[in-house]
Short mmCIF file of C-alpha atoms in Angstrom, two decimals:
data_model
loop_
_atom_site.label_atom_id
_atom_site.label_comp_id
_atom_site.label_asym_id
_atom_site.label_seq_id
_atom_site.Cartn_x
_atom_site.Cartn_y
_atom_site.Cartn_z
CA UNK A 51 0.00 0.00 0.00
CA UNK A 52 2.67 2.60 0.79
CA UNK A 53 3.25 4.72 -2.32
CA UNK A 54 6.38 6.81 -2.69
CA UNK A 55 8.05 8.85 -5.41
CA UNK A 56 11.73 9.37 -6.23
CA UNK A 57 12.95 12.33 -8.28
CA UNK A 58 16.35 11.33 -9.63
CA UNK A 59 19.12 13.84 -10.46
CA UNK A 60 21.73 11.21 -11.40
CA UNK A 61 22.18 9.22 -13.56
CA UNK A 62 20.08 11.21 -16.01
CA UNK A 63 20.88 12.31 -19.56
CA UNK A 64 21.18 15.76 -21.05
CA UNK A 65 19.89 16.79 -24.48
CA UNK A 66 22.92 15.19 -26.16
CA UNK A 67 22.36 11.87 -24.37
CA UNK A 68 25.36 12.35 -22.08
CA UNK A 69 25.18 11.16 -18.48
CA UNK A 70 24.97 14.08 -16.08
CA UNK A 71 24.02 15.14 -12.58
CA UNK A 72 21.18 17.65 -12.85
CA UNK A 73 20.64 20.47 -10.36
CA UNK A 74 18.02 20.59 -7.68
CA UNK A 75 15.21 22.89 -8.84
CA UNK A 76 13.18 24.80 -6.28
CA UNK A 77 9.93 24.35 -8.23
CA UNK A 78 10.50 20.57 -8.34
CA UNK A 79 10.67 20.57 -4.56
CA UNK A 80 7.48 22.57 -4.05
CA UNK A 81 5.21 21.52 -6.91
CA UNK A 82 5.94 17.82 -6.58
CA UNK A 83 5.65 17.83 -2.77
CA UNK A 84 2.25 19.54 -3.06
CA UNK A 85 1.09 16.98 -5.65
CA UNK A 86 2.37 14.12 -3.45
CA UNK A 87 0.53 15.52 -0.44
CA UNK A 88 -2.67 15.99 -2.45
CA UNK A 89 -2.65 12.37 -3.61
CA UNK A 90 -1.70 10.92 -0.24
CA UNK A 91 1.82 9.66 -1.00
CA UNK A 92 3.90 8.43 1.92
CA UNK A 93 7.30 9.83 0.94
CA UNK A 94 8.88 12.03 -1.70
CA UNK A 95 12.55 11.12 -2.10
CA UNK A 96 14.85 13.73 -3.65
CA UNK A 97 17.75 11.68 -5.01
CA UNK A 98 21.08 13.36 -5.70
CA UNK A 99 24.61 12.13 -4.97
CA UNK A 100 26.02 15.67 -4.71
CA UNK A 101 26.46 16.79 -1.12
CA UNK A 102 26.15 20.55 -1.65
CA UNK A 103 22.91 19.88 -3.55
CA UNK A 104 21.67 17.66 -0.72
CA UNK A 105 22.50 20.46 1.71
CA UNK A 106 20.60 22.98 -0.44
CA UNK A 107 17.51 20.79 -0.68
CA UNK A 108 17.46 20.15 3.08
CA UNK A 109 17.98 23.87 3.73
CA UNK A 110 14.93 24.76 1.59
CA UNK A 111 12.77 22.11 3.24
CA UNK A 112 13.82 23.28 6.71
CA UNK A 113 12.83 26.86 5.87
CA UNK A 114 9.23 25.76 5.33
CA UNK A 115 9.14 23.39 8.29
CA UNK A 116 10.91 25.50 10.90
CA UNK A 117 11.88 28.88 9.46
CA UNK A 118 9.55 31.82 8.97
CA UNK A 119 8.14 29.96 5.99
CA UNK A 120 6.35 27.70 8.48
CA UNK A 121 4.51 30.70 9.86
CA UNK A 122 3.93 32.36 6.49
CA UNK A 123 2.37 29.27 4.88
CA UNK A 124 1.86 26.16 6.97
CA UNK A 125 0.24 24.26 4.06
CA UNK A 126 3.61 24.28 2.40
CA UNK A 127 5.27 22.58 5.36
CA UNK A 128 2.54 19.95 5.35
CA UNK A 129 3.65 19.03 1.84
CA UNK A 130 7.41 19.44 2.28
CA UNK A 131 7.51 17.19 5.34
CA UNK A 132 7.10 14.27 2.91
CA UNK A 133 10.58 14.97 1.54
CA UNK A 134 13.69 12.94 2.34
CA UNK A 135 16.96 13.72 0.60
CA UNK A 136 18.97 10.61 -0.32
CA UNK A 137 21.98 9.86 -2.53
CA UNK A 138 20.85 6.88 -4.62
CA UNK A 139 17.94 4.54 -5.34
CA UNK A 140 19.76 1.95 -3.21
CA UNK A 141 19.33 4.33 -0.31
CA UNK A 142 15.63 4.60 -1.19
CA UNK A 143 15.41 0.81 -1.11
CA UNK A 144 17.09 0.67 2.31
CA UNK A 145 14.89 3.45 3.66
CA UNK A 146 11.69 1.69 2.53
CA UNK A 147 12.83 -1.50 4.24
CA UNK A 148 13.44 0.54 7.41
CA UNK A 149 10.01 2.15 7.22
CA UNK A 150 7.82 -0.69 5.99
CA UNK A 151 9.83 -3.87 6.33
CA UNK A 152 10.20 -4.53 2.61
CA UNK A 153 11.85 -3.11 -0.48
CA UNK A 154 9.76 -1.11 -2.95
CA UNK A 155 8.80 -2.18 -6.43
CA UNK A 156 10.44 0.50 -8.57
CA UNK A 157 8.18 1.77 -11.37
CA UNK A 158 10.07 3.79 -13.98
CA UNK A 159 8.63 6.55 -16.14
CA UNK A 160 9.84 7.79 -19.48
CA UNK A 161 8.25 9.94 -22.16
CA UNK A 162 9.91 7.64 -24.71
CA UNK A 163 8.82 4.30 -23.20
CA UNK A 164 7.83 1.72 -25.81
CA UNK A 165 6.79 -1.92 -25.57
CA UNK A 166 6.55 -4.00 -22.40
CA UNK A 167 5.14 -1.11 -20.41
CA UNK A 168 2.64 -1.42 -17.59
CA UNK A 169 -0.72 0.32 -18.08
CA UNK A 170 -1.55 2.81 -15.34
CA UNK A 171 -4.91 1.15 -14.73
CA UNK A 172 -3.00 -2.02 -13.95
CA UNK A 173 -0.68 -0.29 -11.48
CA UNK A 174 -3.69 1.48 -9.97
CA UNK A 175 -5.15 -1.93 -9.13
CA UNK A 176 -1.77 -3.21 -7.86
CA UNK A 177 -1.53 -0.26 -5.47
CA UNK A 178 -4.46 -1.71 -3.54
CA UNK A 179 -2.37 -4.71 -2.44
CA UNK A 180 -1.93 -3.87 1.24
CA UNK A 181 1.55 -5.18 1.87
CA UNK A 182 3.38 -3.98 -1.26
CA UNK A 183 5.55 -0.84 -1.27
CA UNK A 184 5.82 1.07 -4.56
CA UNK A 185 8.22 3.78 -5.67
CA UNK A 186 7.47 5.82 -8.81
CA UNK A 187 10.78 6.92 -10.36
CA UNK A 188 11.00 10.16 -12.33
CA UNK A 189 14.05 11.64 -14.02
CA UNK A 190 15.09 15.28 -14.32
CA UNK A 191 17.06 16.76 -17.22
CA UNK A 192 16.26 14.88 -20.44
CA UNK A 193 15.19 11.80 -18.49
CA UNK A 194 16.47 8.77 -16.59
CA UNK A 195 19.58 7.05 -17.92
CA UNK A 196 18.66 3.93 -19.98
CA UNK A 197 20.81 1.68 -17.71
CA UNK A 198 18.94 2.85 -14.64
CA UNK A 199 15.59 2.33 -16.40
CA UNK A 200 16.53 -1.24 -17.34
CA UNK A 201 17.33 -2.05 -13.72
CA UNK A 202 13.86 -1.09 -12.42
CA UNK A 203 11.05 -3.56 -11.76
CA UNK A 204 8.78 -2.24 -14.47
CA UNK A 205 8.26 0.69 -16.80
CA UNK A 206 4.99 2.62 -16.89
CA UNK A 207 3.22 3.66 -20.06
CA UNK A 208 4.07 7.22 -21.10
CA UNK A 209 1.52 10.04 -20.85
CA UNK A 210 -0.05 10.61 -24.24
CA UNK A 211 -1.59 13.94 -25.05
CA UNK A 212 -3.52 14.90 -28.14
CA UNK A 213 -0.66 14.60 -30.63
CA UNK A 214 2.96 13.55 -30.79
CA UNK A 215 4.43 16.39 -28.72
CA UNK A 216 5.64 14.75 -25.50
CA UNK A 217 7.68 17.35 -23.67
CA UNK A 218 5.75 17.80 -20.44
CA UNK A 219 7.69 19.23 -17.53
CA UNK A 220 8.51 16.62 -14.89
CA UNK A 221 6.25 18.59 -12.53
CA UNK A 222 3.29 18.26 -14.91
CA UNK A 223 4.06 14.59 -15.63
CA UNK A 224 4.11 13.77 -11.90
CA UNK A 225 0.77 15.53 -11.38
CA UNK A 226 -0.85 13.60 -14.22
CA UNK A 227 0.58 10.21 -13.17
CA UNK A 228 -0.60 10.72 -9.58
CA UNK A 229 -4.06 11.77 -10.73
CA UNK A 230 -4.38 8.74 -12.99
CA UNK A 231 -3.17 6.45 -10.19
CA UNK A 232 -4.96 7.94 -7.22
CA UNK A 233 -7.43 10.61 -8.41
CA UNK A 234 -11.17 10.33 -8.02
CA UNK A 235 -12.43 11.06 -11.49
CA UNK A 236 -16.09 12.02 -11.38
CA UNK A 237 -18.54 10.55 -13.86
CA UNK A 238 -21.29 12.35 -15.74
CA UNK A 239 -24.54 11.70 -13.84
CA UNK B 7 -13.89 22.98 -30.79
CA UNK B 8 -11.10 25.52 -30.18
CA UNK B 9 -9.85 25.13 -26.62
CA UNK B 10 -7.84 27.87 -24.93
CA UNK B 11 -6.54 28.62 -21.46
CA UNK B 12 -6.17 31.93 -19.61
CA UNK B 13 -3.81 32.35 -16.67
CA UNK B 14 -5.05 35.39 -14.76
CA UNK B 15 -2.78 37.63 -12.65
CA UNK B 16 -5.51 40.16 -11.73
CA UNK B 17 -7.98 40.24 -10.08
CA UNK B 18 -6.73 37.43 -7.86
CA UNK B 19 -6.58 37.24 -4.07
CA UNK B 20 -3.62 36.85 -1.74
CA UNK B 21 -3.56 34.68 1.36
CA UNK B 22 -5.45 37.34 3.33
CA UNK B 23 -8.22 37.53 0.71
CA UNK B 24 -7.09 40.95 -0.54
CA UNK B 25 -7.31 41.78 -4.24
CA UNK B 26 -3.86 41.89 -5.81
CA UNK B 27 -1.96 41.74 -9.08
CA UNK B 28 0.35 38.71 -8.95
CA UNK B 29 3.69 38.54 -10.71
CA UNK B 30 4.45 36.65 -13.89
CA UNK B 31 6.31 33.45 -12.96
CA UNK B 32 8.75 31.94 -15.42
CA UNK B 33 7.73 28.38 -14.56
CA UNK B 34 4.07 29.23 -15.23
CA UNK B 35 5.05 30.32 -18.71
CA UNK B 36 7.04 27.19 -19.52
CA UNK B 37 5.23 24.40 -17.71
CA UNK B 38 1.76 25.50 -18.72
CA UNK B 39 2.77 26.17 -22.35
CA UNK B 40 4.26 22.65 -22.55
CA UNK B 41 1.09 21.13 -21.07
CA UNK B 42 -1.08 23.16 -23.48
CA UNK B 43 1.01 22.00 -26.43
CA UNK B 44 0.87 18.37 -25.28
CA UNK B 45 -2.92 18.43 -25.07
CA UNK B 46 -3.42 20.31 -28.32
CA UNK B 47 -4.77 23.62 -27.00
CA UNK B 48 -5.15 26.46 -29.50
CA UNK B 49 -3.96 29.37 -27.37
CA UNK B 50 -2.48 30.06 -23.95
CA UNK B 51 -3.39 33.58 -22.83
CA UNK B 52 -1.22 35.19 -20.15
CA UNK B 53 -3.48 37.83 -18.62
CA UNK B 54 -1.96 40.73 -16.70
CA UNK B 55 -2.88 44.43 -16.77
CA UNK B 56 0.63 45.54 -15.78
CA UNK B 57 2.65 46.75 -18.74
CA UNK B 58 6.15 45.98 -17.40
CA UNK B 59 4.94 42.45 -16.64
CA UNK B 60 3.50 42.14 -20.15
CA UNK B 61 6.85 43.29 -21.52
CA UNK B 62 8.68 40.71 -19.39
CA UNK B 63 6.44 37.86 -20.50
CA UNK B 64 6.80 38.80 -24.19
CA UNK B 65 10.56 39.12 -23.76
CA UNK B 66 10.81 35.58 -22.33
CA UNK B 67 8.61 34.13 -25.06
CA UNK B 68 10.67 35.89 -27.76
CA UNK B 69 13.88 34.40 -26.36
CA UNK B 70 12.60 30.89 -27.06
CA UNK B 71 11.06 31.74 -30.42
CA UNK B 72 13.83 33.90 -31.90
CA UNK B 73 16.74 34.19 -29.47
CA UNK B 74 19.40 31.55 -28.90
CA UNK B 75 16.79 29.63 -26.93
CA UNK B 76 15.21 28.70 -30.27
CA UNK B 77 18.43 27.02 -31.32
CA UNK B 78 19.15 25.47 -27.92
CA UNK B 79 15.73 23.85 -27.57
CA UNK B 80 13.24 24.14 -30.40
CA UNK B 81 10.63 22.04 -28.56
CA UNK B 82 10.29 24.88 -26.13
CA UNK B 83 9.45 27.35 -28.89
CA UNK B 84 6.85 24.96 -30.24
CA UNK B 85 5.08 25.25 -26.88
CA UNK B 86 5.66 28.94 -26.23
CA UNK B 87 4.30 30.02 -29.60
CA UNK B 88 0.83 29.27 -28.17
CA UNK B 89 1.24 32.23 -25.80
CA UNK B 90 -0.44 35.60 -26.24
CA UNK B 91 -0.06 38.27 -23.56
CA UNK B 92 -3.26 40.26 -22.95
CA UNK B 93 -4.49 42.69 -20.28
CA UNK B 94 -7.94 41.35 -19.37
CA UNK B 95 -10.45 38.58 -20.01
CA UNK B 96 -12.36 41.10 -22.16
CA UNK B 97 -9.31 41.17 -24.41
CA UNK B 98 -9.36 37.37 -24.47
CA UNK B 99 -13.02 37.50 -25.53
CA UNK B 100 -12.22 39.98 -28.33
CA UNK B 101 -9.25 37.94 -29.49
CA UNK B 102 -11.31 34.74 -29.69
CA UNK B 103 -13.93 36.53 -31.79
CA UNK B 104 -11.11 37.72 -34.09
CA UNK B 105 -9.68 34.22 -34.39
CA UNK B 106 -12.81 32.05 -34.51
CA UNK B 107 -15.74 34.37 -35.09
CA UNK B 108 -17.34 33.88 -31.68
CA UNK B 109 -16.73 34.58 -28.00
CA UNK B 110 -15.49 31.77 -25.76
CA UNK B 111 -17.45 30.09 -23.01
CA UNK B 112 -15.36 30.92 -19.93
CA UNK B 113 -14.92 27.94 -17.59
CA UNK B 114 -13.60 28.93 -14.17
CA UNK B 115 -11.53 26.78 -11.86
CA UNK B 116 -11.19 26.99 -8.10
CA UNK B 117 -9.84 24.62 -5.49
CA UNK B 118 -12.69 25.81 -3.26
CA UNK B 119 -15.54 25.43 -5.76
CA UNK B 120 -18.73 24.07 -4.22
CA UNK B 121 -22.22 23.47 -5.62
CA UNK B 122 -23.39 24.19 -9.14
CA UNK B 123 -20.12 23.03 -10.65
CA UNK B 124 -19.74 21.35 -14.02
CA UNK B 125 -18.28 17.83 -14.01
CA UNK B 126 -15.18 17.48 -16.17
CA UNK B 127 -16.70 14.53 -18.03
CA UNK B 128 -19.51 16.84 -19.04
CA UNK B 129 -17.14 19.53 -20.30
CA UNK B 130 -15.12 16.84 -22.07
CA UNK B 131 -18.24 15.96 -24.06
CA UNK B 132 -19.06 19.64 -24.68
CA UNK B 133 -15.58 20.20 -26.13
CA UNK B 134 -16.55 17.96 -29.04
CA UNK B 135 -19.11 20.51 -30.27
CA UNK B 136 -17.34 21.76 -33.39
CA UNK B 137 -18.37 25.42 -33.39
CA UNK B 138 -17.96 26.28 -29.69
CA UNK B 139 -14.89 28.10 -28.35
CA UNK B 140 -13.89 27.39 -24.75
CA UNK B 141 -11.49 29.18 -22.42
CA UNK B 142 -10.37 27.51 -19.18
CA UNK B 143 -9.63 30.22 -16.61
CA UNK B 144 -6.99 29.67 -13.91
CA UNK B 145 -5.93 32.06 -11.19
CA UNK B 146 -2.49 32.66 -9.74
CA UNK B 147 -1.75 33.72 -6.14
CA UNK B 148 -4.44 32.35 -3.80
CA UNK B 149 -6.93 32.05 -6.65
CA UNK B 150 -9.32 34.02 -8.85
CA UNK B 151 -11.27 36.85 -7.22
CA UNK B 152 -14.83 35.74 -6.30
CA UNK B 153 -16.37 38.56 -8.41
CA UNK B 154 -14.47 37.40 -11.46
CA UNK B 155 -15.51 33.79 -10.83
CA UNK B 156 -19.17 34.79 -10.57
CA UNK B 157 -19.00 36.52 -13.96
CA UNK B 158 -17.82 33.41 -15.83
CA UNK B 159 -20.11 31.09 -17.80
CA UNK B 160 -19.60 28.12 -15.52
CA UNK B 161 -17.39 26.78 -12.77
CA UNK B 162 -15.60 23.43 -13.06
CA UNK B 163 -15.46 20.85 -10.31
CA UNK B 164 -12.27 21.08 -8.24
CA UNK B 165 -9.55 18.44 -8.44
CA UNK B 166 -9.91 16.04 -5.55
CA UNK B 167 -6.94 14.06 -4.38
CA UNK B 168 -6.86 11.36 -1.75
CA UNK B 169 -7.76 13.53 1.24
CA UNK B 170 -8.72 17.10 2.06
CA UNK B 171 -5.41 18.77 1.22
CA UNK B 172 -6.12 20.86 -1.88
CA UNK B 173 -3.09 23.03 -2.43
CA UNK B 174 -1.85 21.93 -5.83
CA UNK B 175 0.33 24.39 -7.70
CA UNK B 176 -1.48 26.06 -10.59
CA UNK B 177 0.98 24.28 -12.91
CA UNK B 178 -0.05 20.87 -11.53
CA UNK B 179 -3.74 21.77 -11.55
CA UNK B 180 -3.56 22.81 -15.22
CA UNK B 181 -1.81 19.55 -16.14
CA UNK B 182 -4.47 17.46 -14.39
CA UNK B 183 -7.44 19.39 -15.83
CA UNK B 184 -6.02 19.09 -19.36
CA UNK B 185 -5.38 15.38 -18.92
CA UNK B 186 -8.90 14.78 -17.65
CA UNK B 187 -10.37 16.84 -20.52
CA UNK B 188 -8.18 15.70 -23.38
CA UNK B 189 -5.97 12.79 -22.27
CA UNK B 190 -6.24 9.31 -23.66
CA UNK B 191 -6.46 7.18 -20.56
CA UNK B 192 -5.59 3.58 -21.37
CA UNK B 193 -7.72 0.74 -20.06
CA UNK B 194 -6.55 -2.52 -18.54
CA UNK B 195 -6.74 -5.16 -21.28
#
């Protein structure tokens, strides 16, 4: 049942397909934490191996939990308290075992995913299994490195819009995935 | 059939309920343009009465359409070319008449909407009517001013997550509304 999300900053690729470490982005912290809180996720893992970037992320989170940000807008802290800053997906695995007694199933996302992907309706049903822990994995930059993607438990279908343009921001993609997995879509009466 | 979106920076309210003009946010420009392009919208209107803010928004858009941004990432220009910067919703109305020969139906959004709201499934069906023009209206800051909301043609149901936390970013809310209105949700086989 526990559902978590990991935003990965390495290994990801840049526009030329090179492996890079991407930077922490303030809007990724806020927008994605707010979406995670809205859809009842249990943790939002910010994954970067770079210590100064880890420090920065923790500093921003602390501002909204304990600094004057907490007083200015307490809703924000409610969302940002879901965040844990970790170095790698192995750390995410260890942390999930600590929290829930078992490793997560890692579900990768990619705008370019083809073949052998899991339909979101299928994952939505799987999320009801009470004992399973799931971690949705999103990449920054131009997306997760292919080697990392291959090592995950499964790959989710990409979000399709109205045409063949598939350059959603990671913040928008997260919002849409969470809504499809956990949203209560009303029906016409 | 034409579907457009307006992001309104005035009149909106701040956290104390006061009427304010909010600032143009760079991430609102990019994320929302990319979501609009993905879901095949016809225009993305940035609505602010403040001339320096209009200038700033146009300057950013031009960078990605004509500046070195166009060379660095042409996908971005493809999204940002949907943007038109206008002062008021009256200007949006006039512009739609210019483009499509009729005024839009304005559909308001609010995280606090209650009673008398239109279900998204219903609007999804209405969007198929070939001659109608629709404009989804989103507010920045703490949301659209109540007087503005009351003047719109209808109010859409709010996005419900898993609990009662409803503080999505406007960028996430736009992504989810567009997916519910225009996305192709796959079914389990």
